[in-house]
Amino acid sequence: MKKTLLLIVLIFSATIAEAQTNCGTAVEVLLGSTTTAPTFTGETGSTVPSPLCGLASGSGSKGKWYKYVATATQSVTVSTLLPQNNNVDTRVIVYSGACGSLTCVGSNDDYNGTNSSYLSFNAVAGTTYTIAFDNRFSNSGFDFTVMVTPPPAPDRLSFTLTSVPGITGGYDNCIVDMNGDFLDDIVSAVSNTQLVITYQGDNHVFSTTAYTVANTSVLPSWSIAAGDYDNNGYNDLIYGSGSGICFLKANADGTGYTTDRKTQSYLVQRTNFVDINNDGKLDAFACDDNAPNRYYMNDGVAMNHVQGGIGDFPSGGNYASCWTDYDNDGDIDMVLAKCGQGGSGVGGNIDQLFKNNGDGTYTDVAASANMAAPEQSWSCAVGDFNNDGWMDVIEGVNSASDGRTNVKRNNGDGTFTSVSVGSGYDTDLTMGREFVAQDFDNDGFLDVLSSGNNIMFGDGAFHFTPNPNTYNMSTVDRPVGDLNNDGFLDIQNGTNVLFNNGNTNKWLAVNLRGIESNRNGIGARIEIYGSWGKQIRDVQSGTGFQNMSTITAHFGIGQATTITQVIIRWPSGVVDTLNNVNPNQKLLVVEGSTLGIDSFNNGVFSVYPNPAKDVVNIQLKDNLNVTLKSAMVYDLNGRVVLTTSNLTQPINVDKLATGTYILSISDSQNRNYTQKFIKE
Amino acid sequence: MKKSYLAFALCMLLTALYISCSDTDDEYVPVSPVNVDLTLVPYQKLSEYKFFEGGAMKDMVPSLNVIPYEPASSLFTDYASKKRFIWMPPGVSASFVAGNKILDFPVGTVLIKSFYYTTIQPGNVTKIIETRLMVRKEDKWHFYEYLWNDEQTDADLVSGTDFTTGGFKTITFTKPSGEEITTDYRIPSDAECFACHKINEIGTPIGVKPQNLNHSHMYGNTNKNILAKLVEQGYLDTYPANILSTVDYHDTTQPINLRLRSYLDANCSHCHQDEARCYYRPIRFPFSQTDVDSNIGICLLADEPISPTLTKVIAPGNYNKSIMHFRLSSNDESERMPLLGRTIVHDEGVQLLEEYISSLTQSCN
C-alpha cells in the first residue's frame, strides 16, 4: 500500500517535473488561474525558448512551457508580478503557432523596473498560445497568473514585428535602395570582407546576396551612410568607425563593391553624403569626436580628405551633422549636434549652425540664430514640424546634465526660438542618441522616432504625443524605410522588421534622379501643396546619430485626395514642377524633366536644331574657358539612352525614339551642364 | 627577466662607481646624461633624450635621475606591459596638492611611458611598441609619441599628419590565458591623447596622483615607497602620512570593493570625473568618490538604457543586468567602455567586476 502510493506520487511528480519542459508537452493553464512553476534546478532536457522575441541579454539554458487556449477574444495578461514571488527574476515569451514554427506574440523582462514579467496580449478565440519562461536570470521557482485584463490603450499607430529571412546581422543600421529600383533594401555590414544586402523585390519578397569585398579594415560601428558619389546609378556606402572611415563603391551594375579605406584614423560619429561645394558630385562628411570635423571632397576621381572649416572646436564633441537648407536660400546648410564636458563648460557641447556662404565655405551663425545651446545632443531631427515652409530642429539629448531635448522653431528670419515648453518634450524624461523626423502615420505632420523606444507623434503645431505603448525596437540600431512598398514607413530591429500596419491616410513618396545635380538629389528641397497648405522635405543621407534611413522623400497627406502641386528645387538651381499629382504613389522626378526646352539656361552651351531629327549640334558659348568632354542623353525616366565622348562632331540621335530628352554634358572638370531637346 | 634586469642595473652601477673611484681622488659627482632642452623638444629620436643607459636601449635601464614608478592599479590597454619613468631638471621639485590630485609638477618635468609586449608571436618575443612622453613646458603639458623601430634600437617621433591622424600596428601576442590575439594596436593621435588627458580642456597627466603612488616599489635592491623615493630624489617636496590610497586590483588580499574602485579609478575616472570629457554623465569614478553608491552607479538608471533588462549602471547581485558589465564585456566600438585604449576585452577586469557586482546586496526598488 505504502509502496504503491509512493510509486504513484513518484509518477505524478515526474509528470509535473517534465511536463512543462518543452513546447510539445506544454501544460495547459486556464484563464484566471495561478500556476506554480517548479524550480529549474535539477530539471534536465528542457528546451530553451526560442526565438527570444525581442528579449535582450541572450538565452537562458532551460525553459518552462505552458499553453493557454483562448476561449474568447480579449486582452489577456501573463504575470509573475505577485507578492509571493518576492521579486524573483523571471522572463516570459508568448508565442502563437505550432511547436517548431512558433510566432512571436510578445515578450517581457523586468516589468516597470522590477524583476518580474508582465505581458498583455490580445488573445483571439480558438488560438493556442504557448507561454514560455527561461532561467536567464534565476533558477528559482515562481507563481504566475493568466488573467483577463483591461486592454492596453489602443495604439495610435501599430507595427508588427516580423522576422525577415536573409537579414544577416553584423551591423543592422542601414536601409537604402542598393540596386536602383527605388525599393528600399537592407544592408548588413557583416565583416571586414563581407557585405550582405537583402533586396526588397515585388510583393514583399526579399532576396539576399552576400558580396565579398576587399578588406575594409573597419566596420560601421559608429555610423553608416549611403549615396551615389560616382553618379553611376548605384548607391555607395561610407562606414564610420572608431578608427576612421572606409568607402565601398558600387561597380557599374551594382554587383560588386570596391573598398576605399582612408588612412586617417579618428573616432567617427555621424557620417553623411552631401554635396558640400555643390558641384554635382557628392562629398562625404564625418563628425570627429575628438578633433575638428573631417570631410572628403569628391573631385570626380578621388575622395580627398580635408579637416577644418566646418566645426572646428579643438577637442571635437561633434556627434551629428544634419544637413538642411534652414534659410531657404537654395543651398545646403548644416546643424551640428554637439556633446561634451558641459557644466560651467568650455564650449565643446555648444551646438553649431553652419550657413553655406554659397562658395563651398561655411560660417557658424549659431549664436545669432539662437542655436548655440549647451544641451548634450547626439542627433538632431530636422523637419518642418509646423508646415510653415521653414525647417525646424529638435536637438535630441543623450544626457540631461545641460537641459532636455530642445524643440526649436525656425522663425523664418534666420533665427530659432525654443518651443519645448508644452511640446511634450518638456515632460518626456527619456534620453537617447537617435532622433529622426518622419511622418510615420501619414497624417501630414512630422513625427519623431525618439528616445524611450517610442515615436512622438506631431500635430503640426509643435505638440508631440508618444504612442500609449512603447515599441519593440532597439535603442540604437533603428533604420527607417518602406520595406513593403505600402507607403508607410517601417523600422528595422536586428533581423526583424517592425512593419507599419498603417491606416487610411494617403501618402506620396518622391524619388529623384539628378542630372546636373548629384544623382540622388541629396540636398534638393521638395514641396507639396494641397488642402493642407504646404509641406517640405530636404533629401538627406545620414539622419539621426548612427543609422542610414531611406533617401526617398516620404510625405503623408492625411485624408486629402489630391496633391495640387509638387515642386523640386534641385541643388543645381533647376526647379521642376508637377501639377495635380495623385496620392498613394511613388513619384520619380528626373532633374529638368518638367522644363520646357527653352527654360534651360546652362550658360555654357546651346543646341540646334531643336526639335532635332538626325543630329544635335552643340554650340559652345563665346569666351568660356570650358572644355566639353563627354555627353549623355537621358529619357524622361532618367534612363541613359546614349553616351558619347566624341564632341567634335554633332551627336547622332537618329536611332532615338520620338520624344523629349535631356542632354547632359560634362566638362574636363567633371562639371555637368544640361539642355533639353525634342526628337522628332 | 626581472632578475637579469636588476642584476644588469646593479652591475652597471658598481662598474660606474668603481671606475669613478679609480679615476680620481676628488669626490665623484655623477652627472645625469639626460638631455631635455625645452626649446628643442621634441627630438626626432627617443635616444636623443638619453633617458636610458647606454647599451641596449630596448632594455630601458633608466639613466641617473630617471626614476621608475608604477601606479598601484593601472590602465588596461590590450594587455600591453608598461614601464614608466619620471625625470625633472636639477633644482626643481613637484608639490603635493592632495592625495587625489595630480602632483603640481615644475616646468621641465618629463613623464615617460613605454608600451611593450613580452609575448609577441611568432617566437614569444619581447617588443616595445611605443613610448609616450608628456613634457611640461612653460605654457602647458605637451604630448609626444615615439614609435619603436622593428630592430628595437630606437624610436622615431610621430609628427605632422601622422600624429594628427594616429595609426595602428598589427600585432599578434598571447594573452595571460594562453589565447593568441591578433589586433590592430592603436597608436593614438594628438587629439586622442588629449581626449583622456584633459581637465577643463587643459592637458594633464592622469596616473601620477599620490593615492596611486603610496606603495612600495623596487629601487635597486631596496623596496621603497614611491612617494618617499621621489622626496629622497628631490622630485617631491613632501607628502602627508594619511593618504587615502588605491590598491593593486590584482591583490586578492584586499577587499573586493577597494580592488574594483581602484580599477575604475585607473581605467575610467579620467573621463568620468568633474570637468572631464564625460562630465555630463552622473557617474563619478575617481577613487575618492566611488564610496558613494550613486557615484559608482549602484542602482543608478543609465541616461541611455540598452534594453528593458539593461537599465542600471550596476544592478546589485546581477552583472548580467548591469550596463557597466555590458560595456566592459563588449568589443563593439559604439558599446564598449573605455571608449579609447582597448580593442579587446580585459578578461581579468570583467571577472573582477563580476565578483564585485555579485557581492553587492543593495535593494534598488
mmCIF file of C-alpha atoms in Angstrom, chain A residues 56-57 87 89 109-110 113-115 136-137 171 221-222 241-243 264-267 289-291 294 313 315 319 339-343 346 376 378 398-402 431-433 475-476 546, chain B residues 164-168 184 186 189 191-192 194-195 198-201 274-282 302-310 312 318 320-321 327 332-336 339-340 365:
data_model
loop_
_atom_site.group_PDB
_atom_site.id
_atom_site.type_symbol
_atom_site.label_atom_id
_atom_site.label_comp_id
_atom_site.label_asym_id
_atom_site.label_seq_id
_atom_site.Cartn_x
_atom_site.Cartn_y
_atom_site.Cartn_z
ATOM 1 C CA ALA A 56 17.960 41.162 -24.913
ATOM 2 C CA SER A 57 20.873 39.713 -22.936
ATOM 3 C CA ASN A 87 10.575 39.819 -6.859
ATOM 4 C CA ASP A 89 13.717 37.256 -11.564
ATOM 5 C CA ASP A 109 11.518 41.166 -18.799
ATOM 6 C CA ASP A 110 11.912 43.446 -15.814
ATOM 7 C CA GLY A 113 11.841 48.267 -13.151
ATOM 8 C CA THR A 114 11.015 45.128 -11.143
ATOM 9 C CA ASN A 115 12.456 41.662 -11.772
ATOM 10 C CA ARG A 136 18.347 33.511 -17.822
ATOM 11 C CA PHE A 137 18.425 35.347 -14.526
ATOM 12 C CA TYR A 171 25.504 45.795 -38.257
ATOM 13 C CA SER A 221 30.408 50.577 -35.719
ATOM 14 C CA TRP A 222 29.582 54.248 -35.202
ATOM 15 C CA SER A 241 34.256 53.650 -37.126
ATOM 16 C CA GLY A 242 36.426 54.301 -34.104
ATOM 17 C CA SER A 243 39.412 54.306 -36.460
ATOM 18 C CA GLN A 264 43.082 58.932 -41.341
ATOM 19 C CA SER A 265 42.366 57.208 -38.065
ATOM 20 C CA TYR A 266 39.992 59.005 -35.715
ATOM 21 C CA LEU A 267 36.813 58.499 -33.729
ATOM 22 C CA ASP A 289 34.549 63.143 -31.745
ATOM 23 C CA ASN A 290 37.963 64.373 -30.644
ATOM 24 C CA ALA A 291 39.025 66.999 -33.142
ATOM 25 C CA ARG A 294 36.635 65.872 -41.437
ATOM 26 C CA PHE A 313 36.190 73.061 -31.785
ATOM 27 C CA SER A 315 38.686 68.741 -28.995
ATOM 28 C CA TYR A 319 28.080 63.948 -32.790
ATOM 29 C CA CYS A 339 28.079 66.866 -26.799
ATOM 30 C CA GLY A 340 30.985 67.275 -24.424
ATOM 31 C CA GLN A 341 32.219 68.108 -20.964
ATOM 32 C CA GLY A 342 29.398 70.527 -20.195
ATOM 33 C CA GLY A 343 28.713 72.048 -16.841
ATOM 34 C CA VAL A 346 34.476 75.004 -22.123
ATOM 35 C CA GLN A 376 24.144 67.255 -24.733
ATOM 36 C CA TRP A 378 23.751 63.293 -30.116
ATOM 37 C CA ASN A 398 21.527 61.739 -24.509
ATOM 38 C CA SER A 399 22.130 63.267 -21.092
ATOM 39 C CA ALA A 400 20.094 65.668 -19.041
ATOM 40 C CA SER A 401 23.066 67.430 -17.492
ATOM 41 C CA ASP A 402 22.655 70.539 -19.644
ATOM 42 C CA MET A 431 17.103 60.239 -23.450
ATOM 43 C CA GLY A 432 18.878 58.625 -26.334
ATOM 44 C CA ARG A 433 21.166 59.002 -29.277
ATOM 45 C CA THR A 475 17.531 51.919 -28.693
ATOM 46 C CA VAL A 476 20.359 52.432 -31.157
ATOM 47 C CA GLN A 546 24.262 56.298 -36.459
ATOM 48 C CA THR B 164 47.106 64.340 -36.184
ATOM 49 C CA THR B 165 45.519 61.178 -37.588
ATOM 50 C CA GLY B 166 47.050 58.441 -35.448
ATOM 51 C CA GLY B 167 47.640 54.959 -36.734
ATOM 52 C CA PHE B 168 47.925 51.339 -35.818
ATOM 53 C CA ASP B 184 45.436 46.449 -34.649
ATOM 54 C CA ARG B 186 46.204 51.712 -31.764
ATOM 55 C CA SER B 189 46.706 60.775 -32.358
ATOM 56 C CA ALA B 191 43.625 64.540 -30.296
ATOM 57 C CA GLU B 192 43.161 61.098 -28.766
ATOM 58 C CA PHE B 194 44.053 64.895 -25.265
ATOM 59 C CA ALA B 195 40.610 63.219 -25.153
ATOM 60 C CA LYS B 198 42.333 66.839 -20.018
ATOM 61 C CA ILE B 199 40.513 68.701 -17.303
ATOM 62 C CA ASN B 200 38.566 71.762 -18.387
ATOM 63 C CA GLU B 201 40.220 71.468 -21.820
ATOM 64 C CA ASP B 274 34.196 66.539 -12.806
ATOM 65 C CA GLU B 275 35.226 68.798 -15.682
ATOM 66 C CA ALA B 276 36.461 65.952 -17.850
ATOM 67 C CA ARG B 277 35.236 64.529 -21.122
ATOM 68 C CA CYS B 278 32.203 62.677 -19.711
ATOM 69 C CA TYR B 279 31.335 65.172 -17.004
ATOM 70 C CA TYR B 280 27.790 65.135 -18.394
ATOM 71 C CA ARG B 281 27.185 61.584 -17.144
ATOM 72 C CA PRO B 282 26.155 61.310 -13.486
ATOM 73 C CA ALA B 302 21.635 54.986 -17.030
ATOM 74 C CA ASP B 303 20.951 58.029 -19.214
ATOM 75 C CA GLU B 304 20.888 55.717 -22.198
ATOM 76 C CA PRO B 305 19.263 52.360 -21.390
ATOM 77 C CA ILE B 306 20.396 49.428 -23.523
ATOM 78 C CA SER B 307 17.178 47.410 -23.218
ATOM 79 C CA PRO B 308 14.412 46.958 -20.643
ATOM 80 C CA THR B 309 16.727 44.440 -18.970
ATOM 81 C CA LEU B 310 19.784 46.649 -19.073
ATOM 82 C CA LYS B 312 21.009 50.249 -14.415
ATOM 83 C CA ASN B 318 23.395 40.588 -11.120
ATOM 84 C CA ASN B 320 24.127 40.366 -16.496
ATOM 85 C CA LYS B 321 21.749 43.219 -15.802
ATOM 86 C CA ARG B 327 30.123 47.809 -21.782
ATOM 87 C CA ASP B 332 31.745 46.872 -30.354
ATOM 88 C CA GLU B 333 33.146 50.354 -30.751
ATOM 89 C CA SER B 334 29.879 52.127 -30.044
ATOM 90 C CA GLU B 335 29.086 49.992 -26.989
ATOM 91 C CA ARG B 336 32.392 49.357 -25.292
ATOM 92 C CA LEU B 339 35.985 54.226 -25.421
ATOM 93 C CA LEU B 340 39.666 54.602 -26.279
ATOM 94 C CA ASN B 365 13.386 49.134 -5.628
#
